[in-house]
XYZ file of C-alpha atoms in Angstrom:
639
model
C 153.245 44.784 292.164
C 153.916 41.030 291.506
C 155.870 38.931 293.618
C 159.497 38.625 292.791
C 160.609 35.114 291.893
C 164.252 35.948 292.969
C 163.278 37.033 296.414
C 162.405 33.644 297.685
C 165.223 32.288 299.974
C 163.687 28.821 300.478
C 164.935 25.817 298.544
C 161.474 25.350 296.892
C 160.492 28.815 295.567
C 156.872 29.916 295.297
C 155.713 32.883 293.351
C 152.388 34.386 292.324
C 151.920 35.891 288.793
C 152.094 39.569 288.420
C 148.991 41.945 288.129
C 145.945 39.873 288.393
C 147.653 37.147 290.444
C 145.860 34.424 288.303
C 148.532 31.796 288.771
C 150.857 30.287 291.409
C 154.038 28.722 290.248
C 155.782 26.334 292.536
C 158.680 24.100 292.237
C 158.702 20.839 294.162
C 161.584 19.035 295.806
C 161.876 16.714 292.827
C 162.355 19.619 290.267
C 158.710 19.537 288.847
C 157.090 22.863 287.978
C 153.548 23.200 289.032
C 151.225 26.089 288.066
C 148.084 26.324 290.028
C 145.035 28.424 288.970
C 144.142 30.778 291.994
C 140.493 31.282 290.774
C 139.520 27.484 290.379
C 142.209 26.304 292.948
C 143.120 23.480 290.656
C 146.270 22.311 289.013
C 146.504 24.279 285.589
C 149.800 22.947 284.316
C 152.758 20.817 285.157
C 156.135 20.530 283.449
C 158.810 18.031 284.325
C 162.294 18.965 283.023
C 164.452 16.508 281.447
C 167.076 16.709 284.181
C 164.665 17.577 287.030
C 166.354 15.435 289.599
C 170.107 16.449 288.859
C 169.233 19.988 287.800
C 166.807 21.097 290.402
C 165.131 24.477 290.235
C 166.857 27.198 292.586
C 164.709 30.267 291.640
C 161.516 31.460 289.685
C 160.704 34.650 288.054
C 157.618 35.643 286.107
C 158.118 37.709 283.015
C 156.171 40.953 282.213
C 152.711 40.789 280.732
C 152.820 40.950 277.119
C 150.534 40.798 274.161
C 150.186 37.155 273.018
C 149.344 36.425 269.157
C 146.810 33.829 268.904
C 144.386 32.407 266.260
C 140.945 34.122 265.423
C 138.708 34.479 268.165
C 135.266 35.867 268.903
C 134.827 39.523 269.096
C 135.591 41.035 272.499
C 133.117 42.950 274.498
C 133.626 46.397 275.637
C 134.290 45.240 279.146
C 137.015 43.040 278.019
C 138.749 45.405 275.693
C 140.973 46.743 278.297
C 142.507 43.175 278.882
C 142.672 42.061 275.287
C 145.837 40.346 274.435
C 147.757 41.208 277.742
C 148.574 37.670 279.409
C 151.244 36.306 281.806
C 153.210 33.908 279.449
C 156.965 33.548 280.204
C 158.399 31.987 283.378
C 162.222 31.780 283.941
C 163.598 29.047 286.137
C 167.176 28.907 287.250
C 168.682 25.569 287.862
C 171.556 24.225 290.150
C 173.717 23.268 287.154
C 173.849 26.763 285.611
C 171.239 26.679 283.009
C 168.060 28.709 282.804
C 164.652 27.277 281.543
C 162.157 29.419 279.946
C 158.695 28.074 280.089
C 155.609 29.315 278.305
C 152.290 29.174 280.105
C 150.154 30.090 277.036
C 151.752 27.169 274.926
C 152.185 24.919 277.983
C 155.491 23.861 276.920
C 159.101 24.603 276.971
C 160.103 27.828 275.125
C 163.855 27.664 275.231
C 166.881 26.714 277.406
C 169.674 29.165 278.045
C 173.073 27.389 278.325
C 176.635 28.141 278.549
C 176.518 31.391 280.563
C 177.347 30.110 284.010
C 179.600 27.591 285.390
C 177.804 27.327 288.852
C 174.254 27.264 290.075
C 171.970 30.128 289.361
C 170.750 31.917 292.408
C 168.564 34.694 290.955
C 166.807 35.474 287.508
C 165.390 38.961 286.846
C 163.485 40.142 283.722
C 163.905 43.635 282.167
C 160.581 45.361 282.261
C 160.594 46.783 278.845
C 163.189 44.895 276.637
C 163.304 41.246 275.972
C 166.355 40.903 278.252
C 166.876 38.586 281.148
C 169.543 38.903 283.914
C 170.867 36.041 285.920
C 173.399 35.805 288.949
C 175.279 32.593 289.827
C 177.491 31.024 292.143
C 180.394 31.640 289.755
C 180.283 35.346 290.913
C 179.138 36.579 287.416
C 176.153 38.414 285.983
C 174.885 37.432 282.659
C 172.592 39.437 280.275
C 170.592 37.201 277.956
C 168.909 38.198 274.724
C 165.647 36.144 274.573
C 165.126 36.634 270.947
C 168.421 34.984 269.904
C 168.803 32.874 273.151
C 172.439 33.720 273.463
C 174.518 35.843 275.837
C 174.599 39.491 275.281
C 176.954 40.600 277.968
C 178.622 38.971 281.036
C 180.780 40.625 283.787
C 182.196 39.740 287.200
C 179.841 41.148 289.881
C 181.648 40.238 293.201
C 184.185 38.158 294.928
C 181.561 35.695 296.224
C 178.456 34.331 294.925
C 175.622 36.551 293.484
C 172.816 35.645 295.664
C 170.040 38.033 294.782
C 169.281 40.715 292.095
C 166.694 43.094 291.175
C 165.911 45.491 288.079
C 164.630 48.942 288.719
C 161.021 49.754 287.323
C 162.444 52.027 284.708
C 165.028 49.307 283.567
C 168.045 51.590 283.890
C 169.564 50.211 287.167
C 170.266 46.698 288.607
C 170.812 45.673 292.137
C 173.210 42.657 292.813
C 174.248 41.131 296.216
C 177.145 39.177 297.033
C 179.518 40.184 299.848
C 178.110 43.726 299.308
C 175.239 45.182 297.648
C 176.048 46.867 294.289
C 173.919 49.184 292.034
C 174.879 48.834 288.370
C 174.202 51.128 285.464
C 172.825 48.920 282.817
C 173.940 51.148 279.866
C 177.651 51.134 280.812
C 177.656 48.005 283.261
C 179.728 50.050 285.756
C 179.074 50.391 289.498
C 176.851 53.255 290.403
C 176.775 52.821 294.217
C 177.965 50.254 296.931
C 176.168 49.451 300.119
C 177.257 47.515 303.085
C 175.521 46.317 306.222
C 174.669 42.697 306.133
C 176.779 40.074 307.821
C 175.413 36.987 305.874
C 174.395 36.322 302.348
C 171.631 38.853 301.017
C 168.625 36.710 299.791
C 166.090 39.567 299.043
C 166.467 42.810 296.929
C 163.438 44.976 295.833
C 162.909 48.456 294.784
C 160.586 50.360 296.975
C 159.935 53.479 294.960
C 159.845 54.434 291.320
C 161.390 57.895 291.663
C 164.732 58.666 289.903
C 167.819 58.638 291.999
C 168.584 62.245 291.114
C 165.589 63.446 293.351
C 166.880 61.460 296.640
C 163.765 59.604 296.455
C 164.906 56.308 295.377
C 164.711 53.596 298.081
C 165.145 49.767 297.895
C 164.956 47.096 300.574
C 167.276 44.165 301.408
C 166.984 41.060 303.564
C 169.641 38.393 304.582
C 169.705 34.890 305.450
C 169.455 34.144 309.335
C 168.691 37.915 309.716
C 165.233 38.979 311.404
C 165.489 42.525 309.908
C 164.571 44.055 306.565
C 166.679 47.149 305.837
C 165.628 50.018 303.685
C 168.382 52.098 301.771
C 168.157 55.540 300.289
C 170.156 56.355 297.120
C 171.318 59.958 297.707
C 172.663 62.196 295.050
C 175.530 63.344 297.291
C 176.713 59.660 297.968
C 176.100 59.953 301.815
C 174.183 56.652 301.855
C 176.280 54.161 303.832
C 173.768 53.129 306.268
C 170.120 51.953 306.074
C 167.601 54.503 306.899
C 164.604 52.225 308.064
C 164.509 48.743 309.456
C 161.488 46.311 309.625
C 161.426 43.676 312.416
C 160.440 40.082 311.689
C 160.011 36.996 313.744
C 162.304 34.784 311.377
C 164.186 34.968 308.100
C 162.122 36.408 305.225
C 160.959 33.699 302.795
C 158.646 35.564 300.352
C 158.064 39.294 299.915
C 155.490 41.221 297.977
C 155.199 45.087 298.011
C 153.338 47.947 296.189
C 155.858 50.606 295.372
C 155.413 54.193 296.531
C 155.222 56.668 293.573
C 155.586 59.698 295.771
C 156.218 61.099 299.222
C 152.431 61.298 299.902
C 151.829 57.723 299.117
C 152.858 54.976 301.559
C 154.856 51.759 300.975
C 152.749 48.562 301.558
C 154.908 45.642 302.300
C 153.897 41.848 303.150
C 156.573 39.474 304.226
C 156.086 35.628 304.725
C 158.716 34.356 307.242
C 160.390 31.126 307.543
C 158.247 30.162 310.588
C 155.035 30.575 308.452
C 153.712 33.866 309.756
C 152.721 36.793 307.649
C 153.752 40.412 308.584
C 152.089 43.590 307.040
C 153.934 46.945 306.967
C 152.765 50.225 305.867
C 155.253 53.238 305.951
C 155.903 56.642 304.283
C 159.571 56.733 303.011
C 160.477 60.374 303.384
C 163.856 60.016 305.265
C 165.654 58.110 308.110
C 163.985 56.562 311.009
C 166.059 55.541 314.155
C 163.869 53.041 315.607
C 163.082 49.678 314.062
C 159.356 49.450 312.930
C 157.199 46.570 314.134
C 154.487 45.107 311.775
C 151.181 46.845 311.697
C 149.496 43.400 311.696
C 150.601 39.929 311.934
C 148.537 36.976 310.290
C 148.828 33.188 311.541
C 146.999 30.207 310.381
C 146.077 27.170 312.495
C 143.929 23.904 312.286
C 140.500 23.355 313.742
C 141.603 20.286 315.867
C 141.242 20.081 319.573
C 144.991 20.917 319.881
C 145.316 23.095 316.850
C 148.547 23.008 314.850
C 150.097 26.009 312.895
C 149.641 25.927 309.213
C 152.574 27.423 307.391
C 151.928 30.300 304.834
C 153.690 29.712 301.622
C 153.327 33.036 299.702
C 151.125 36.124 299.704
C 150.102 38.883 297.210
C 148.815 42.352 297.866
C 145.855 43.876 296.118
C 144.583 47.285 295.671
C 142.187 46.877 298.495
C 144.277 47.267 301.671
C 142.086 44.767 303.583
C 142.303 42.063 301.096
C 145.064 39.408 300.600
C 145.736 36.469 298.457
C 147.266 33.674 300.531
C 148.803 30.291 299.641
C 149.244 27.998 302.635
C 149.489 24.294 303.692
C 151.645 21.683 301.731
C 153.758 22.437 298.803
C 152.555 19.460 296.974
C 148.889 20.579 297.256
C 148.772 24.207 298.398
C 145.496 25.916 299.216
C 144.812 29.415 297.780
C 142.336 31.771 299.270
C 141.448 35.482 299.212
C 140.775 36.572 302.748
C 139.732 39.819 304.206
C 141.972 40.842 307.209
C 141.201 43.561 309.717
C 144.589 45.365 309.741
C 143.493 47.483 312.788
C 144.206 44.544 314.887
C 147.881 43.699 315.714
C 147.426 39.936 315.630
C 145.090 37.968 313.571
C 144.731 34.172 313.690
C 142.773 32.153 310.878
C 141.354 28.785 311.427
C 141.237 26.563 308.477
C 140.423 22.822 307.901
C 143.173 22.010 305.488
C 142.265 18.238 305.058
C 138.750 18.925 304.073
C 139.897 21.527 301.525
C 142.376 19.294 300.057
C 139.663 16.424 299.696
C 137.308 18.723 297.904
C 140.063 19.939 295.682
C 141.047 16.457 294.710
C 137.515 15.369 293.994
C 137.085 18.340 291.670
C 140.428 17.671 289.741
C 140.370 13.955 289.629
C 136.859 13.115 288.469
C 137.730 9.722 287.020
C 138.697 8.176 290.302
C 135.734 5.994 291.804
C 135.674 5.627 295.533
C 134.246 2.245 296.547
C 131.288 2.183 299.048
C 132.427 0.577 302.196
C 130.474 -0.341 305.280
C 131.046 2.152 308.315
C 132.052 -0.779 310.514
C 134.594 -2.030 308.238
C 138.370 -1.325 308.442
C 140.491 -0.653 305.362
C 144.064 -1.301 305.525
C 146.482 0.001 302.759
C 150.171 -0.651 302.145
C 152.258 1.914 303.964
C 149.384 3.161 306.417
C 149.694 2.535 310.114
C 147.989 -0.742 311.114
C 149.057 -2.583 307.973
C 151.274 -5.585 308.528
C 152.349 -8.094 306.012
C 152.404 -11.656 307.367
C 155.831 -12.845 308.225
C 156.599 -16.523 308.109
C 157.681 -18.207 311.213
C 161.254 -19.665 311.490
C 162.199 -23.040 310.389
C 161.366 -25.711 312.967
C 159.030 -23.519 314.862
C 156.043 -25.562 314.039
C 157.767 -28.612 315.588
C 158.439 -26.786 318.737
C 154.881 -25.617 319.081
C 153.260 -28.931 318.663
C 151.853 -30.085 321.816
C 152.939 -26.824 323.777
C 151.050 -23.825 324.367
C 153.872 -21.546 325.340
C 154.188 -17.817 324.844
C 156.334 -15.980 322.251
C 160.019 -15.878 322.987
C 161.349 -12.318 324.008
C 164.100 -10.558 321.961
C 166.919 -11.442 324.571
C 166.113 -15.071 324.415
C 166.097 -14.950 320.474
C 169.519 -13.219 320.553
C 170.754 -15.779 322.818
C 169.668 -18.620 320.689
C 171.193 -17.238 317.403
C 174.419 -16.386 318.933
C 174.352 -12.666 319.028
C 175.160 -12.431 322.567
C 178.623 -12.970 323.918
C 177.860 -16.417 325.470
C 176.687 -17.868 322.148
C 177.178 -21.700 321.871
C 180.142 -22.700 319.545
C 179.281 -24.588 316.526
C 175.704 -23.185 316.497
C 173.798 -23.347 313.170
C 173.839 -20.401 310.902
C 171.006 -17.785 310.997
C 168.079 -18.696 308.671
C 166.203 -16.317 306.237
C 163.198 -16.008 308.618
C 165.413 -14.951 311.511
C 167.084 -12.406 309.378
C 163.784 -10.902 308.445
C 162.476 -10.770 311.858
C 165.613 -9.326 313.188
C 165.906 -6.669 310.530
C 162.258 -5.591 311.305
C 163.030 -5.490 315.065
C 166.255 -3.455 314.397
C 164.568 -0.891 312.186
C 161.916 -0.401 314.720
C 164.208 -0.118 317.816
C 166.989 1.423 315.723
C 169.418 -0.932 317.375
C 172.849 -0.512 315.634
C 173.936 -3.925 316.853
C 171.288 -5.877 315.412
C 171.426 -4.002 312.174
C 175.220 -4.520 311.879
C 174.897 -8.185 312.402
C 172.194 -8.511 309.591
C 173.863 -6.062 307.072
C 177.331 -7.942 307.346
C 176.172 -10.761 305.300
C 177.482 -11.295 301.819
C 175.332 -14.117 300.564
C 173.080 -12.669 297.663
C 170.564 -15.452 298.062
C 170.025 -14.895 301.680
C 169.823 -11.107 301.159
C 167.332 -11.580 298.338
C 165.017 -13.917 300.563
C 165.300 -11.736 303.489
C 164.137 -8.570 301.750
C 161.260 -10.578 299.948
C 160.004 -11.602 303.375
C 159.845 -8.180 304.855
C 156.475 -6.630 305.746
C 155.671 -3.537 303.391
C 155.710 -0.954 306.375
C 159.382 -1.815 306.773
C 160.577 -1.096 303.308
C 160.832 2.804 303.590
C 162.737 2.619 306.989
C 165.053 0.022 305.195
C 165.656 2.348 302.246
C 166.493 5.199 304.711
C 168.782 3.093 306.814
C 170.606 1.917 303.507
C 170.744 5.521 302.293
C 172.380 6.589 305.669
C 174.947 3.874 305.690
C 175.962 4.389 301.992
C 177.037 7.801 302.876
C 179.486 6.669 305.420
C 182.553 4.480 304.998
C 183.368 2.990 301.390
C 183.368 -0.580 302.944
C 179.793 -0.233 304.215
C 178.703 1.219 300.955
C 179.909 -1.952 299.102
C 177.818 -3.966 301.442
C 174.694 -1.729 301.268
C 174.642 -1.787 297.451
C 173.618 -5.478 297.637
C 170.690 -4.763 299.898
C 169.550 -1.681 297.797
C 169.691 -3.875 294.705
C 167.486 -6.569 296.285
C 164.881 -3.953 297.516
C 164.607 -2.464 294.104
C 164.100 -5.760 292.435
C 161.659 -7.226 295.070
C 159.607 -3.967 295.907
C 159.602 -1.775 292.960
C 155.887 -1.915 292.316
C 155.215 -1.017 295.932
C 157.707 1.913 296.027
C 156.200 3.252 292.707
C 152.764 3.377 294.248
C 153.703 5.698 297.008
C 153.112 9.431 296.537
C 155.893 10.927 298.833
C 158.679 8.761 297.540
C 160.828 11.670 296.072
C 161.816 12.708 299.598
C 163.274 9.337 300.363
C 164.902 8.252 297.014
C 165.952 11.845 295.984
C 169.009 11.897 298.485
C 169.819 8.478 297.362
C 169.828 9.392 293.785
C 171.910 12.508 294.277
C 174.467 10.403 296.217
C 174.858 7.771 293.528
C 175.089 10.387 290.777
C 177.843 12.279 292.754
C 179.754 8.932 293.045
C 179.617 7.919 289.370
C 180.028 11.420 288.024
C 183.896 10.925 287.488
C 183.477 7.399 285.857
C 183.565 8.601 282.270
C 186.675 10.732 282.987
C 188.354 7.794 284.772
C 187.555 5.431 281.937
C 189.367 7.887 279.563
C 192.306 8.177 282.050
C 192.548 4.416 282.237
C 192.761 4.126 278.451
C 195.444 6.700 278.168
C 197.335 5.085 280.967
C 197.176 1.664 279.435
C 198.292 2.913 276.168
C 201.359 4.693 277.788
C 202.235 1.413 279.659
C 202.062 -0.462 276.494
C 204.449 1.984 274.808
C 206.816 1.832 277.634
C 206.776 -1.887 277.718
C 207.199 -2.306 273.959
C 210.292 0.112 273.926
C 212.276 -2.702 275.601
C 211.830 -6.007 273.708
C 212.734 -7.943 276.600
C 209.999 -6.546 278.670
C 206.397 -7.491 278.319
C 203.250 -6.075 279.663
C 202.502 -8.879 281.911
C 205.671 -8.223 283.697
C 204.226 -5.079 285.301
C 203.403 -5.361 288.935
C 199.692 -4.403 289.368
C 199.689 -4.335 293.086
C 198.921 -0.965 294.711
C 201.892 0.537 296.617
C 199.509 2.997 298.573
C 195.932 2.809 299.532
C 193.985 5.661 301.047
C 190.197 4.808 301.869
C 188.097 7.914 301.433
C 185.778 6.969 298.627
C 185.536 4.100 296.165
C 186.357 6.538 293.275
C 189.363 7.869 295.201
C 190.543 4.292 295.818
C 190.188 3.566 292.176
C 192.126 6.641 291.076
C 195.085 5.949 293.548
C 195.312 2.486 292.387
C 195.621 3.438 288.854
C 198.073 5.964 289.830
C 200.264 3.439 291.686
C 200.293 1.002 288.793
C 201.222 3.801 286.430
C 204.076 4.937 288.603
C 205.590 1.446 288.968
C 206.691 1.137 285.349
C 207.987 4.674 285.212
C 210.112 3.946 288.307
C 211.470 1.047 286.498
C 212.176 3.078 283.454
C 213.940 5.651 285.504
C 216.243 3.030 287.021
C 217.055 1.895 283.474
C 217.897 5.299 282.444
C 220.106 5.768 285.513
C 222.046 2.441 284.709
C 222.666 3.658 281.114
C 224.018 6.988 282.234
C 226.195 5.290 284.738
C 227.615 3.012 281.971
C 228.296 6.095 279.863
C 230.190 7.639 282.652
C 232.330 4.474 283.176
C 233.040 4.122 279.387
C 234.057 7.763 279.276
C 236.515 7.311 282.316
C 238.079 4.367 280.745
C 238.652 6.102 277.333
C 240.264 9.057 279.184
C 242.601 6.576 281.172
C 243.605 4.683 277.953
C 244.326 7.959 276.168
C 246.546 8.997 278.932
C 248.375 5.779 278.990
C 249.019 5.978 275.283
C 250.290 9.552 275.649
C 252.606 8.509 278.528
C 254.020 5.668 276.438
C 254.808 7.734 273.517
C 256.568 10.255 275.718
C 258.815 7.536 277.189
C 259.586 6.255 273.632
C 260.713 9.601 272.552
C 262.934 10.122 275.707
C 264.503 6.697 274.996
C 265.318 7.548 271.388
C 266.945 10.754 272.435
């Protein structure tokens, strides 16, 4: 059975295609989808979504094999007649913004995008084995049933109080498992809860059906795994409803990251299970599901991989796929940017198996076969090649101004860091009236501060506000110091808003001066990805604040024009209250205070008018009483 894309609990899901396991789909940290061919061990396709940085992929699931209609082809042989037309085509990708991308491997392009179903990130996507339906679970606590023929929502219902973290559809397409705070089994025809299961203290990240038997026979089993949990629990769906506890538990060395299994069709057939843990180890299990088992079961075989160096380092396993042969496995290991796929024979009679592989030579051979247009220059063995960004490469840093004059006629050694700090006035006993720091001193100090991670030196350098000085300092930095500078700027921009204002100037100078060098680095996404997300989160409310500013300005203008003696220029624009939390928060509070000020003035005017009305009414009553009293006196006088 194919690996389930929804069962991956890592941030970068990795899934083999079903049945023949011809492809390996992997989403990188930058949101790119890469599909590798397991036979040729080369990159088959690569797809970059339009919003791959903001809407990163959270889960992957291969669709069932289907008959693909293509153009006229040659006549198939008898040996190929069985596989005619059946191909793995569709691939569903859930994103962090709530949309679902359907990618076609046959066309090599985007098939469709499913939007409007979720208001939170998608955690799991599952295909219906027979109908053209897709199910998705999200952080908004809802499950959505999609119709792929129309690309619209067919049904939506609330599944739990918390996020839906994992799902699984039964092989017959009648039941659906979902996990939030509890595990629920749904009847897909009525969309009602069939059973509930509790037993995990953390979020459930893995749900898989272990058998294909109907629930009326007491032979339906499924397994579940949770984050930060080193156990896989197997549950039995009983007809009498007495299925509150798990019947079997499988012990692991770490949290399950990838799972593949071959379901059991009867009591006489054993369940075969392969689990890749977060620590990079592979555990193999084989068990007959015919009732409860009190003791947790240990793996029948554990597979590890290591390098061939003098001090071998462990090589992490990414994914695995079981085959019909019990001793054969398909493994994916190494780096996620360039995984290595291999079919290996494992002696399951041994409890622990360690495989030694030279990953670097394998990667070099793969790169030579895929990139045939790249020519490697012939270099003498005695020569040494230095490339930007590699250890040993140092760009020349110009000496401070005036240093040539000091060195003429003297053959002294280079000054220590303490002496330099003393001369430029960083120490407490710095001379008064000393000249300001030059650009060269800033460049040298910045390199020393980045290498030693000295906060005092970095604070002194980063406090400057002169754009010309910042530009010259960044331009004279050596290339190996650019990435540490970007990491330090990213770290400081996440802190106090005042520091972020200073760091924006340095970041602008780095991007202007060293864009060509940064674009040539292959692993730049891990450094600039955090920076991009931080900038995007800070400016996300800018459009809404602009609308709010326009509405408030219109309201202030109407308030001012209501009184002809008042003008808009008379409004006090000084903030009455400042709360420093975030630049956007400060802007919002300032706008709010500016708005409240004219409202308070209008309130005082209304109070004065009301007081005048009260005084006028009192005077009128008093005058009416006096007139009435005078008229009464006149009548008495006449009488």
